[in-house]
């Protein structure tokens, strides 16, 4: 009887998850967030990599180029163009200058802020205060750069079998996407609710980059041959939009799974003092004032360490 009850409940649960995911995707805005993140990554994160390569030692610059090669799967003449962009040296240092690198680092926080807004919107949280969030942007950038530089080694499995390389990439991606929302949300959501989203996002990101290796190099070569260097811009932007659309979808799926599995989720009612995380900034989305006092009515998950 218990098994029959579980079998009967499975379809209704699946329908409830599907409806919850549809509402979550409609509220988050997949295309808007993916386009915003792709534009920020292209306009701020990539110039930051070029600026850092200008001042990096040869060994670190070689690791960065190897990571980009493994990420985009680019070889041949296109890879020689990438080498020229990231070759560094005294000429590149004179072009950038210390002030240029500083501006590139500060501008790159725009990408982190867009990622933070995605996390807050996905978890229905108000914006965190600047004083609380600003140092987190630079910490995330430093860790992201370190992980990016190591991608070439991870892809090769540190000289081991290719399967070990895929496993290492999945583990690092899951850890990165587990830590990222916890950091950018200022700890307002605990580790346990964030883990399903980390599993889904990490696996989806590794699968997308692996599958894009089959079409991205050919698309880049065809775009450059037809439109010149401008063609590579269109192709990379399209790839970034698809990449971040995958991220937005995975984060939304993770939120719905966390809401379904945690019994202490309260979808409609106000949070009790024991479960409501403290507000970290000015009134944001989902907050309103009544009788001169701020009240919060939004879905939260209990913070668990």
PDB file of C-alpha atoms in Angstrom:
ATOM      1  CA  UNK A   1       0.000   0.000   0.000  1.00  0.00           C
ATOM      2  CA  UNK A   2       2.831   2.351   0.792  1.00  0.00           C
ATOM      3  CA  UNK A   3       4.443   1.688  -2.580  1.00  0.00           C
ATOM      4  CA  UNK A   4       1.146   2.297  -4.377  1.00  0.00           C
ATOM      5  CA  UNK A   5       0.740   5.568  -2.505  1.00  0.00           C
ATOM      6  CA  UNK A   6       4.208   6.680  -3.511  1.00  0.00           C
ATOM      7  CA  UNK A   7       3.582   5.721  -7.133  1.00  0.00           C
ATOM      8  CA  UNK A   8       0.326   7.679  -7.142  1.00  0.00           C
ATOM      9  CA  UNK A   9       2.001  10.701  -5.555  1.00  0.00           C
ATOM     10  CA  UNK A  10       4.932  10.724  -8.010  1.00  0.00           C
ATOM     11  CA  UNK A  11       3.009  12.150 -11.030  1.00  0.00           C
ATOM     12  CA  UNK A  12       1.382  14.886  -8.936  1.00  0.00           C
ATOM     13  CA  UNK A  13       4.739  15.801  -7.456  1.00  0.00           C
ATOM     14  CA  UNK A  14       6.277  15.960 -10.921  1.00  0.00           C
ATOM     15  CA  UNK A  15       3.470  18.236 -12.099  1.00  0.00           C
ATOM     16  CA  UNK A  16       3.946  20.456  -9.063  1.00  0.00           C
ATOM     17  CA  UNK A  17       7.678  20.692  -9.774  1.00  0.00           C
ATOM     18  CA  UNK A  18       6.986  21.539 -13.413  1.00  0.00           C
ATOM     19  CA  UNK A  19       4.530  24.281 -12.445  1.00  0.00           C
ATOM     20  CA  UNK A  20       6.950  25.645  -9.866  1.00  0.00           C
ATOM     21  CA  UNK A  21       9.773  25.682 -12.421  1.00  0.00           C
ATOM     22  CA  UNK A  22       7.591  27.459 -14.979  1.00  0.00           C
ATOM     23  CA  UNK A  23       6.684  30.155 -12.443  1.00  0.00           C
ATOM     24  CA  UNK A  24      10.311  30.485 -11.387  1.00  0.00           C
ATOM     25  CA  UNK A  25      11.568  30.863 -14.963  1.00  0.00           C
ATOM     26  CA  UNK A  26       8.876  33.429 -15.724  1.00  0.00           C
ATOM     27  CA  UNK A  27       9.818  35.439 -12.650  1.00  0.00           C
ATOM     28  CA  UNK A  28      13.581  35.265 -13.155  1.00  0.00           C
ATOM     29  CA  UNK A  29      13.652  36.107 -16.863  1.00  0.00           C
ATOM     30  CA  UNK A  30      16.048  33.680 -18.541  1.00  0.00           C
ATOM     31  CA  UNK A  31      16.825  35.649 -21.686  1.00  0.00           C
ATOM     32  CA  UNK A  32      17.160  39.006 -19.914  1.00  0.00           C
ATOM     33  CA  UNK A  33      19.583  37.694 -17.301  1.00  0.00           C
ATOM     34  CA  UNK A  34      21.543  35.623 -19.809  1.00  0.00           C
ATOM     35  CA  UNK A  35      21.964  38.600 -22.154  1.00  0.00           C
ATOM     36  CA  UNK A  36      22.949  40.912 -19.295  1.00  0.00           C
ATOM     37  CA  UNK A  37      25.514  38.470 -17.915  1.00  0.00           C
ATOM     38  CA  UNK A  38      26.940  37.773 -21.379  1.00  0.00           C
ATOM     39  CA  UNK A  39      27.326  41.482 -22.117  1.00  0.00           C
ATOM     40  CA  UNK A  40      28.971  42.145 -18.754  1.00  0.00           C
ATOM     41  CA  UNK A  41      31.328  39.195 -19.187  1.00  0.00           C
ATOM     42  CA  UNK A  42      32.314  40.288 -22.681  1.00  0.00           C
ATOM     43  CA  UNK A  43      32.742  43.976 -21.868  1.00  0.00           C
ATOM     44  CA  UNK A  44      34.376  43.726 -18.431  1.00  0.00           C
ATOM     45  CA  UNK A  45      35.599  40.200 -17.594  1.00  0.00           C
ATOM     46  CA  UNK A  46      37.471  39.533 -20.849  1.00  0.00           C
ATOM     47  CA  UNK A  47      39.323  42.899 -20.762  1.00  0.00           C
ATOM     48  CA  UNK A  48      40.272  42.084 -17.169  1.00  0.00           C
ATOM     49  CA  UNK A  49      41.894  38.862 -18.355  1.00  0.00           C
ATOM     50  CA  UNK A  50      43.877  40.785 -20.984  1.00  0.00           C
ATOM     51  CA  UNK A  51      44.984  43.355 -18.401  1.00  0.00           C
ATOM     52  CA  UNK A  52      46.090  40.673 -15.949  1.00  0.00           C
ATOM     53  CA  UNK A  53      47.932  38.784 -18.683  1.00  0.00           C
ATOM     54  CA  UNK A  54      49.905  41.939 -19.435  1.00  0.00           C
ATOM     55  CA  UNK A  55      51.456  41.869 -15.944  1.00  0.00           C
ATOM     56  CA  UNK A  56      51.532  38.115 -15.346  1.00  0.00           C
ATOM     57  CA  UNK A  57      54.706  36.014 -15.501  1.00  0.00           C
ATOM     58  CA  UNK A  58      55.191  33.788 -18.511  1.00  0.00           C
ATOM     59  CA  UNK A  59      54.155  30.600 -16.679  1.00  0.00           C
ATOM     60  CA  UNK A  60      50.866  32.065 -15.473  1.00  0.00           C
ATOM     61  CA  UNK A  61      50.160  33.537 -18.901  1.00  0.00           C
ATOM     62  CA  UNK A  62      50.763  30.143 -20.511  1.00  0.00           C
ATOM     63  CA  UNK A  63      48.303  28.516 -18.092  1.00  0.00           C
ATOM     64  CA  UNK A  64      45.701  31.158 -18.904  1.00  0.00           C
ATOM     65  CA  UNK A  65      46.062  30.594 -22.645  1.00  0.00           C
ATOM     66  CA  UNK A  66      45.851  26.820 -22.164  1.00  0.00           C
ATOM     67  CA  UNK A  67      42.675  27.274 -20.141  1.00  0.00           C
ATOM     68  CA  UNK A  68      41.096  29.432 -22.841  1.00  0.00           C
ATOM     69  CA  UNK A  69      42.102  26.868 -25.439  1.00  0.00           C
ATOM     70  CA  UNK A  70      40.423  24.074 -23.464  1.00  0.00           C
ATOM     71  CA  UNK A  71      37.349  26.230 -22.830  1.00  0.00           C
ATOM     72  CA  UNK A  72      36.729  27.290 -26.427  1.00  0.00           C
ATOM     73  CA  UNK A  73      38.449  24.389 -28.185  1.00  0.00           C
ATOM     74  CA  UNK A  74      40.263  26.825 -30.492  1.00  0.00           C
ATOM     75  CA  UNK A  75      43.355  25.717 -32.386  1.00  0.00           C
ATOM     76  CA  UNK A  76      45.379  26.794 -35.410  1.00  0.00           C
ATOM     77  CA  UNK A  77      45.309  30.385 -36.700  1.00  0.00           C
ATOM     78  CA  UNK A  78      42.563  31.436 -34.324  1.00  0.00           C
ATOM     79  CA  UNK A  79      44.656  30.313 -31.372  1.00  0.00           C
ATOM     80  CA  UNK A  80      47.593  32.353 -32.665  1.00  0.00           C
ATOM     81  CA  UNK A  81      45.365  35.438 -32.525  1.00  0.00           C
ATOM     82  CA  UNK A  82      44.508  34.613 -28.917  1.00  0.00           C
ATOM     83  CA  UNK A  83      48.212  34.250 -28.156  1.00  0.00           C
ATOM     84  CA  UNK A  84      48.853  37.710 -29.561  1.00  0.00           C
ATOM     85  CA  UNK A  85      46.089  39.222 -27.435  1.00  0.00           C
ATOM     86  CA  UNK A  86      47.355  37.614 -24.220  1.00  0.00           C
ATOM     87  CA  UNK A  87      51.081  37.651 -24.921  1.00  0.00           C
ATOM     88  CA  UNK A  88      51.777  40.518 -22.460  1.00  0.00           C
ATOM     89  CA  UNK A  89      55.278  41.929 -22.273  1.00  0.00           C
ATOM     90  CA  UNK A  90      56.603  45.469 -21.854  1.00  0.00           C
ATOM     91  CA  UNK A  91      54.522  46.812 -24.745  1.00  0.00           C
ATOM     92  CA  UNK A  92      51.304  45.541 -23.224  1.00  0.00           C
ATOM     93  CA  UNK A  93      52.248  46.972 -19.837  1.00  0.00           C
ATOM     94  CA  UNK A  94      52.803  50.385 -21.377  1.00  0.00           C
ATOM     95  CA  UNK A  95      49.441  50.135 -23.133  1.00  0.00           C
ATOM     96  CA  UNK A  96      47.518  49.322 -19.982  1.00  0.00           C
ATOM     97  CA  UNK A  97      49.401  50.990 -17.170  1.00  0.00           C
ATOM     98  CA  UNK A  98      48.604  50.530 -13.493  1.00  0.00           C
ATOM     99  CA  UNK A  99      45.590  52.839 -13.714  1.00  0.00           C
ATOM    100  CA  UNK A 100      44.188  50.875 -16.647  1.00  0.00           C
ATOM    101  CA  UNK A 101      44.433  47.611 -14.711  1.00  0.00           C
ATOM    102  CA  UNK A 102      42.712  49.216 -11.723  1.00  0.00           C
ATOM    103  CA  UNK A 103      39.885  50.473 -13.951  1.00  0.00           C
ATOM    104  CA  UNK A 104      39.569  47.016 -15.506  1.00  0.00           C
ATOM    105  CA  UNK A 105      39.297  45.380 -12.060  1.00  0.00           C
ATOM    106  CA  UNK A 106      36.677  47.859 -10.851  1.00  0.00           C
ATOM    107  CA  UNK A 107      34.724  47.533 -14.110  1.00  0.00           C
ATOM    108  CA  UNK A 108      34.744  43.745 -13.795  1.00  0.00           C
ATOM    109  CA  UNK A 109      32.678  44.063 -10.629  1.00  0.00           C
ATOM    110  CA  UNK A 110      29.782  44.916 -12.950  1.00  0.00           C
ATOM    111  CA  UNK A 111      29.788  41.293 -14.031  1.00  0.00           C
ATOM    112  CA  UNK A 112      29.793  40.130 -10.406  1.00  0.00           C
ATOM    113  CA  UNK A 113      26.958  42.513  -9.565  1.00  0.00           C
ATOM    114  CA  UNK A 114      24.890  41.088 -12.422  1.00  0.00           C
ATOM    115  CA  UNK A 115      25.557  37.591 -11.094  1.00  0.00           C
ATOM    116  CA  UNK A 116      24.590  38.729  -7.603  1.00  0.00           C
ATOM    117  CA  UNK A 117      21.306  40.138  -8.904  1.00  0.00           C
ATOM    118  CA  UNK A 118      20.593  36.803 -10.575  1.00  0.00           C
ATOM    119  CA  UNK A 119      21.108  34.962  -7.285  1.00  0.00           C
ATOM    120  CA  UNK A 120      18.965  37.439  -5.354  1.00  0.00           C
ATOM    121  CA  UNK A 121      16.199  37.331  -7.909  1.00  0.00           C
ATOM    122  CA  UNK A 122      16.280  33.537  -8.068  1.00  0.00           C
ATOM    123  CA  UNK A 123      15.992  33.238  -4.282  1.00  0.00           C
ATOM    124  CA  UNK A 124      13.503  36.131  -3.962  1.00  0.00           C
ATOM    125  CA  UNK A 125      15.755  38.220  -1.761  1.00  0.00           C
ATOM    126  CA  UNK A 126      16.212  42.000  -1.616  1.00  0.00           C
ATOM    127  CA  UNK A 127      19.484  43.552  -2.688  1.00  0.00           C
ATOM    128  CA  UNK A 128      22.252  43.427  -0.144  1.00  0.00           C
ATOM    129  CA  UNK A 129      23.752  46.680   1.084  1.00  0.00           C
ATOM    130  CA  UNK A 130      26.818  47.951  -0.736  1.00  0.00           C
ATOM    131  CA  UNK A 131      28.954  47.933   2.398  1.00  0.00           C
ATOM    132  CA  UNK A 132      28.166  44.270   2.912  1.00  0.00           C
ATOM    133  CA  UNK A 133      28.540  43.229  -0.732  1.00  0.00           C
ATOM    134  CA  UNK A 134      31.439  45.250  -2.108  1.00  0.00           C
ATOM    135  CA  UNK A 135      34.277  43.162  -0.671  1.00  0.00           C
ATOM    136  CA  UNK A 136      32.508  40.010  -1.827  1.00  0.00           C
ATOM    137  CA  UNK A 137      32.722  41.170  -5.430  1.00  0.00           C
ATOM    138  CA  UNK A 138      36.521  41.352  -5.335  1.00  0.00           C
ATOM    139  CA  UNK A 139      36.836  38.049  -3.459  1.00  0.00           C
ATOM    140  CA  UNK A 140      34.677  36.338  -6.065  1.00  0.00           C
ATOM    141  CA  UNK A 141      36.753  37.815  -8.896  1.00  0.00           C
ATOM    142  CA  UNK A 142      39.993  36.566  -7.314  1.00  0.00           C
ATOM    143  CA  UNK A 143      38.646  33.030  -6.841  1.00  0.00           C
ATOM    144  CA  UNK A 144      37.112  32.982 -10.331  1.00  0.00           C
ATOM    145  CA  UNK A 145      40.433  33.998 -11.885  1.00  0.00           C
ATOM    146  CA  UNK A 146      42.246  31.264  -9.958  1.00  0.00           C
ATOM    147  CA  UNK A 147      39.724  28.634 -11.071  1.00  0.00           C
ATOM    148  CA  UNK A 148      39.864  29.866 -14.669  1.00  0.00           C
ATOM    149  CA  UNK A 149      43.659  29.649 -14.790  1.00  0.00           C
ATOM    150  CA  UNK A 150      43.475  26.044 -13.555  1.00  0.00           C
ATOM    151  CA  UNK A 151      40.929  24.958 -16.181  1.00  0.00           C
ATOM    152  CA  UNK A 152      43.607  23.766 -18.582  1.00  0.00           C
ATOM    153  CA  UNK A 153      45.103  21.465 -15.944  1.00  0.00           C
ATOM    154  CA  UNK A 154      41.671  20.269 -14.858  1.00  0.00           C
ATOM    155  CA  UNK A 155      40.640  19.538 -18.439  1.00  0.00           C
ATOM    156  CA  UNK A 156      43.699  17.351 -18.885  1.00  0.00           C
ATOM    157  CA  UNK A 157      43.177  15.604 -15.560  1.00  0.00           C
ATOM    158  CA  UNK A 158      46.694  16.675 -14.496  1.00  0.00           C
ATOM    159  CA  UNK A 159      48.112  14.149 -16.959  1.00  0.00           C
ATOM    160  CA  UNK A 160      45.788  11.301 -15.960  1.00  0.00           C
ATOM    161  CA  UNK A 161      42.959   9.708 -17.948  1.00  0.00           C
ATOM    162  CA  UNK A 162      40.464  12.002 -19.725  1.00  0.00           C
ATOM    163  CA  UNK A 163      37.639  10.672 -17.546  1.00  0.00           C
ATOM    164  CA  UNK A 164      39.421  11.941 -14.458  1.00  0.00           C
ATOM    165  CA  UNK A 165      39.625  15.367 -16.088  1.00  0.00           C
ATOM    166  CA  UNK A 166      35.859  15.454 -16.549  1.00  0.00           C
ATOM    167  CA  UNK A 167      35.317  14.329 -12.975  1.00  0.00           C
ATOM    168  CA  UNK A 168      37.654  17.022 -11.658  1.00  0.00           C
ATOM    169  CA  UNK A 169      35.879  19.687 -13.706  1.00  0.00           C
ATOM    170  CA  UNK A 170      32.502  18.607 -12.332  1.00  0.00           C
ATOM    171  CA  UNK A 171      33.758  18.640  -8.733  1.00  0.00           C
ATOM    172  CA  UNK A 172      35.332  22.089  -9.078  1.00  0.00           C
ATOM    173  CA  UNK A 173      32.270  23.481 -10.891  1.00  0.00           C
ATOM    174  CA  UNK A 174      29.907  22.154  -8.214  1.00  0.00           C
ATOM    175  CA  UNK A 175      32.051  23.628  -5.439  1.00  0.00           C
ATOM    176  CA  UNK A 176      32.291  26.937  -7.283  1.00  0.00           C
ATOM    177  CA  UNK A 177      28.529  27.199  -7.830  1.00  0.00           C
ATOM    178  CA  UNK A 178      27.868  26.086  -4.273  1.00  0.00           C
ATOM    179  CA  UNK A 179      30.089  28.790  -2.844  1.00  0.00           C
ATOM    180  CA  UNK A 180      29.110  31.554  -5.300  1.00  0.00           C
ATOM    181  CA  UNK A 181      25.478  32.119  -4.217  1.00  0.00           C
ATOM    182  CA  UNK A 182      26.380  31.720  -0.557  1.00  0.00           C
ATOM    183  CA  UNK A 183      28.983  34.466  -0.899  1.00  0.00           C
ATOM    184  CA  UNK A 184      26.980  36.820  -3.105  1.00  0.00           C
ATOM    185  CA  UNK A 185      23.817  36.398  -1.043  1.00  0.00           C
ATOM    186  CA  UNK A 186      25.804  37.423   2.061  1.00  0.00           C
ATOM    187  CA  UNK A 187      25.052  34.144   3.790  1.00  0.00           C
ATOM    188  CA  UNK A 188      21.307  34.752   3.844  1.00  0.00           C
ATOM    189  CA  UNK A 189      20.719  31.252   2.443  1.00  0.00           C
ATOM    190  CA  UNK A 190      22.448  28.339   4.146  1.00  0.00           C
ATOM    191  CA  UNK A 191      24.616  25.690   2.562  1.00  0.00           C
ATOM    192  CA  UNK A 192      22.050  22.876   2.478  1.00  0.00           C
ATOM    193  CA  UNK A 193      19.411  24.653   0.362  1.00  0.00           C
ATOM    194  CA  UNK A 194      22.111  25.764  -2.085  1.00  0.00           C
ATOM    195  CA  UNK A 195      23.513  22.281  -2.717  1.00  0.00           C
ATOM    196  CA  UNK A 196      20.880  21.026  -5.244  1.00  0.00           C
ATOM    197  CA  UNK A 197      21.435  24.123  -7.365  1.00  0.00           C
ATOM    198  CA  UNK A 198      25.192  23.637  -7.159  1.00  0.00           C
ATOM    199  CA  UNK A 199      24.888  20.059  -8.417  1.00  0.00           C
ATOM    200  CA  UNK A 200      22.608  21.029 -11.289  1.00  0.00           C
ATOM    201  CA  UNK A 201      24.569  24.150 -12.273  1.00  0.00           C
ATOM    202  CA  UNK A 202      27.995  22.526 -12.018  1.00  0.00           C
ATOM    203  CA  UNK A 203      26.949  19.540 -14.085  1.00  0.00           C
ATOM    204  CA  UNK A 204      25.149  21.697 -16.659  1.00  0.00           C
ATOM    205  CA  UNK A 205      28.105  24.048 -17.087  1.00  0.00           C
ATOM    206  CA  UNK A 206      30.582  21.207 -17.637  1.00  0.00           C
ATOM    207  CA  UNK A 207      28.193  19.467 -20.045  1.00  0.00           C
ATOM    208  CA  UNK A 208      27.622  22.676 -22.016  1.00  0.00           C
ATOM    209  CA  UNK A 209      31.324  23.483 -22.369  1.00  0.00           C
ATOM    210  CA  UNK A 210      32.027  19.906 -23.393  1.00  0.00           C
ATOM    211  CA  UNK A 211      29.296  19.857 -26.033  1.00  0.00           C
ATOM    212  CA  UNK A 212      30.198  23.310 -27.339  1.00  0.00           C
ATOM    213  CA  UNK A 213      33.616  21.944 -28.260  1.00  0.00           C
ATOM    214  CA  UNK A 214      31.935  20.134 -31.158  1.00  0.00           C
ATOM    215  CA  UNK A 215      30.513  23.254 -32.819  1.00  0.00           C
ATOM    216  CA  UNK A 216      32.196  26.357 -31.407  1.00  0.00           C
ATOM    217  CA  UNK A 217      35.606  26.005 -33.165  1.00  0.00           C
ATOM    218  CA  UNK A 218      33.950  25.464 -36.555  1.00  0.00           C
ATOM    219  CA  UNK A 219      31.559  28.355 -35.962  1.00  0.00           C
ATOM    220  CA  UNK A 220      34.435  30.654 -34.976  1.00  0.00           C
ATOM    221  CA  UNK A 221      36.447  29.688 -38.051  1.00  0.00           C
ATOM    222  CA  UNK A 222      33.475  30.209 -40.367  1.00  0.00           C
ATOM    223  CA  UNK A 223      32.626  33.579 -38.788  1.00  0.00           C
ATOM    224  CA  UNK A 224      36.187  34.864 -39.096  1.00  0.00           C
ATOM    225  CA  UNK A 225      36.416  33.663 -42.684  1.00  0.00           C
ATOM    226  CA  UNK A 226      33.146  35.368 -43.639  1.00  0.00           C
ATOM    227  CA  UNK A 227      33.178  38.574 -41.548  1.00  0.00           C
ATOM    228  CA  UNK A 228      36.779  38.946 -40.443  1.00  0.00           C
ATOM    229  CA  UNK A 229      37.713  39.584 -36.799  1.00  0.00           C
ATOM    230  CA  UNK A 230      34.247  41.031 -36.172  1.00  0.00           C
ATOM    231  CA  UNK A 231      32.754  37.600 -36.805  1.00  0.00           C
ATOM    232  CA  UNK A 232      34.507  36.139 -33.785  1.00  0.00           C
ATOM    233  CA  UNK A 233      32.833  38.819 -31.625  1.00  0.00           C
ATOM    234  CA  UNK A 234      29.372  37.683 -32.759  1.00  0.00           C
ATOM    235  CA  UNK A 235      30.205  34.032 -32.172  1.00  0.00           C
ATOM    236  CA  UNK A 236      31.711  34.543 -28.713  1.00  0.00           C
ATOM    237  CA  UNK A 237      28.759  36.695 -27.658  1.00  0.00           C
ATOM    238  CA  UNK A 238      26.316  34.045 -28.869  1.00  0.00           C
ATOM    239  CA  UNK A 239      28.257  31.390 -26.960  1.00  0.00           C
ATOM    240  CA  UNK A 240      28.222  33.509 -23.795  1.00  0.00           C
ATOM    241  CA  UNK A 241      24.455  34.051 -24.051  1.00  0.00           C
ATOM    242  CA  UNK A 242      23.871  30.303 -24.392  1.00  0.00           C
ATOM    243  CA  UNK A 243      26.286  29.616 -21.533  1.00  0.00           C
ATOM    244  CA  UNK A 244      24.566  31.983 -19.126  1.00  0.00           C
ATOM    245  CA  UNK A 245      21.130  30.840 -20.241  1.00  0.00           C
ATOM    246  CA  UNK A 246      22.247  27.393 -19.102  1.00  0.00           C
ATOM    247  CA  UNK A 247      23.363  28.902 -15.789  1.00  0.00           C
ATOM    248  CA  UNK A 248      20.054  30.737 -15.252  1.00  0.00           C
ATOM    249  CA  UNK A 249      18.052  27.603 -16.053  1.00  0.00           C
ATOM    250  CA  UNK A 250      20.183  25.488 -13.719  1.00  0.00           C
ATOM    251  CA  UNK A 251      19.955  27.992 -10.858  1.00  0.00           C
ATOM    252  CA  UNK A 252      16.167  28.094 -11.255  1.00  0.00           C
ATOM    253  CA  UNK A 253      15.948  24.303 -11.232  1.00  0.00           C
ATOM    254  CA  UNK A 254      18.099  24.229  -8.102  1.00  0.00           C
ATOM    255  CA  UNK A 255      15.787  26.663  -6.328  1.00  0.00           C
ATOM    256  CA  UNK A 256      12.705  24.613  -7.192  1.00  0.00           C
ATOM    257  CA  UNK A 257      14.365  21.388  -6.026  1.00  0.00           C
ATOM    258  CA  UNK A 258      15.456  23.000  -2.765  1.00  0.00           C
ATOM    259  CA  UNK A 259      11.950  24.317  -2.163  1.00  0.00           C
ATOM    260  CA  UNK A 260      10.480  20.903  -2.822  1.00  0.00           C
ATOM    261  CA  UNK A 261      12.837  18.953  -0.575  1.00  0.00           C
ATOM    262  CA  UNK A 262      13.005  21.228   2.452  1.00  0.00           C
ATOM    263  CA  UNK A 263       9.962  20.919   4.668  1.00  0.00           C
ATOM    264  CA  UNK A 264      10.624  24.238   6.376  1.00  0.00           C
ATOM    265  CA  UNK A 265       9.957  26.274   3.239  1.00  0.00           C
ATOM    266  CA  UNK A 266       7.028  28.684   3.646  1.00  0.00           C
ATOM    267  CA  UNK A 267       5.850  29.748   0.156  1.00  0.00           C
ATOM    268  CA  UNK A 268       3.175  32.287   1.050  1.00  0.00           C
ATOM    269  CA  UNK A 269       3.049  33.252   4.687  1.00  0.00           C
ATOM    270  CA  UNK A 270       5.301  35.754   6.425  1.00  0.00           C
ATOM    271  CA  UNK A 271       8.503  34.512   7.943  1.00  0.00           C
ATOM    272  CA  UNK A 272       8.668  33.936  11.636  1.00  0.00           C
ATOM    273  CA  UNK A 273      11.453  35.628  13.608  1.00  0.00           C
ATOM    274  CA  UNK A 274      13.209  32.287  14.016  1.00  0.00           C
ATOM    275  CA  UNK A 275      13.422  31.621  10.298  1.00  0.00           C
ATOM    276  CA  UNK A 276      13.555  35.021   8.632  1.00  0.00           C
ATOM    277  CA  UNK A 277      17.074  36.106   7.665  1.00  0.00           C
ATOM    278  CA  UNK A 278      17.931  39.636   8.546  1.00  0.00           C
ATOM    279  CA  UNK A 279      17.707  42.298   5.862  1.00  0.00           C
ATOM    280  CA  UNK A 280      21.078  43.484   4.624  1.00  0.00           C
ATOM    281  CA  UNK A 281      20.139  46.627   2.770  1.00  0.00           C
ATOM    282  CA  UNK A 282      17.409  48.988   1.776  1.00  0.00           C
ATOM    283  CA  UNK A 283      13.903  47.671   1.066  1.00  0.00           C
ATOM    284  CA  UNK A 284      14.066  45.659  -2.117  1.00  0.00           C
ATOM    285  CA  UNK A 285      11.785  43.582  -4.224  1.00  0.00           C
ATOM    286  CA  UNK A 286       9.053  41.948  -2.193  1.00  0.00           C
ATOM    287  CA  UNK A 287       9.374  44.387   0.737  1.00  0.00           C
ATOM    288  CA  UNK A 288       6.894  47.081   1.695  1.00  0.00           C
ATOM    289  CA  UNK A 289       6.246  49.470   4.551  1.00  0.00           C
ATOM    290  CA  UNK A 290       3.089  49.484   6.638  1.00  0.00           C
ATOM    291  CA  UNK A 291       2.259  51.772   9.557  1.00  0.00           C
ATOM    292  CA  UNK A 292       5.720  53.254   9.419  1.00  0.00           C
ATOM    293  CA  UNK A 293       7.439  49.891   9.959  1.00  0.00           C
ATOM    294  CA  UNK A 294       9.045  47.715   7.368  1.00  0.00           C
ATOM    295  CA  UNK A 295       7.597  44.260   6.977  1.00  0.00           C
ATOM    296  CA  UNK A 296       8.867  41.499   4.741  1.00  0.00           C
ATOM    297  CA  UNK A 297       6.660  39.081   2.873  1.00  0.00           C
ATOM    298  CA  UNK A 298       8.662  36.864   0.565  1.00  0.00           C
ATOM    299  CA  UNK A 299       9.537  33.180   0.355  1.00  0.00           C
ATOM    300  CA  UNK A 300      12.657  32.270   2.323  1.00  0.00           C
ATOM    301  CA  UNK A 301      14.394  29.085   3.180  1.00  0.00           C
ATOM    302  CA  UNK A 302      15.612  28.517   6.678  1.00  0.00           C
ATOM    303  CA  UNK A 303      19.264  29.340   6.978  1.00  0.00           C
ATOM    304  CA  UNK A 304      21.151  26.167   7.793  1.00  0.00           C
ATOM    305  CA  UNK A 305      24.900  25.852   8.171  1.00  0.00           C
TER     306      UNK A 305
END
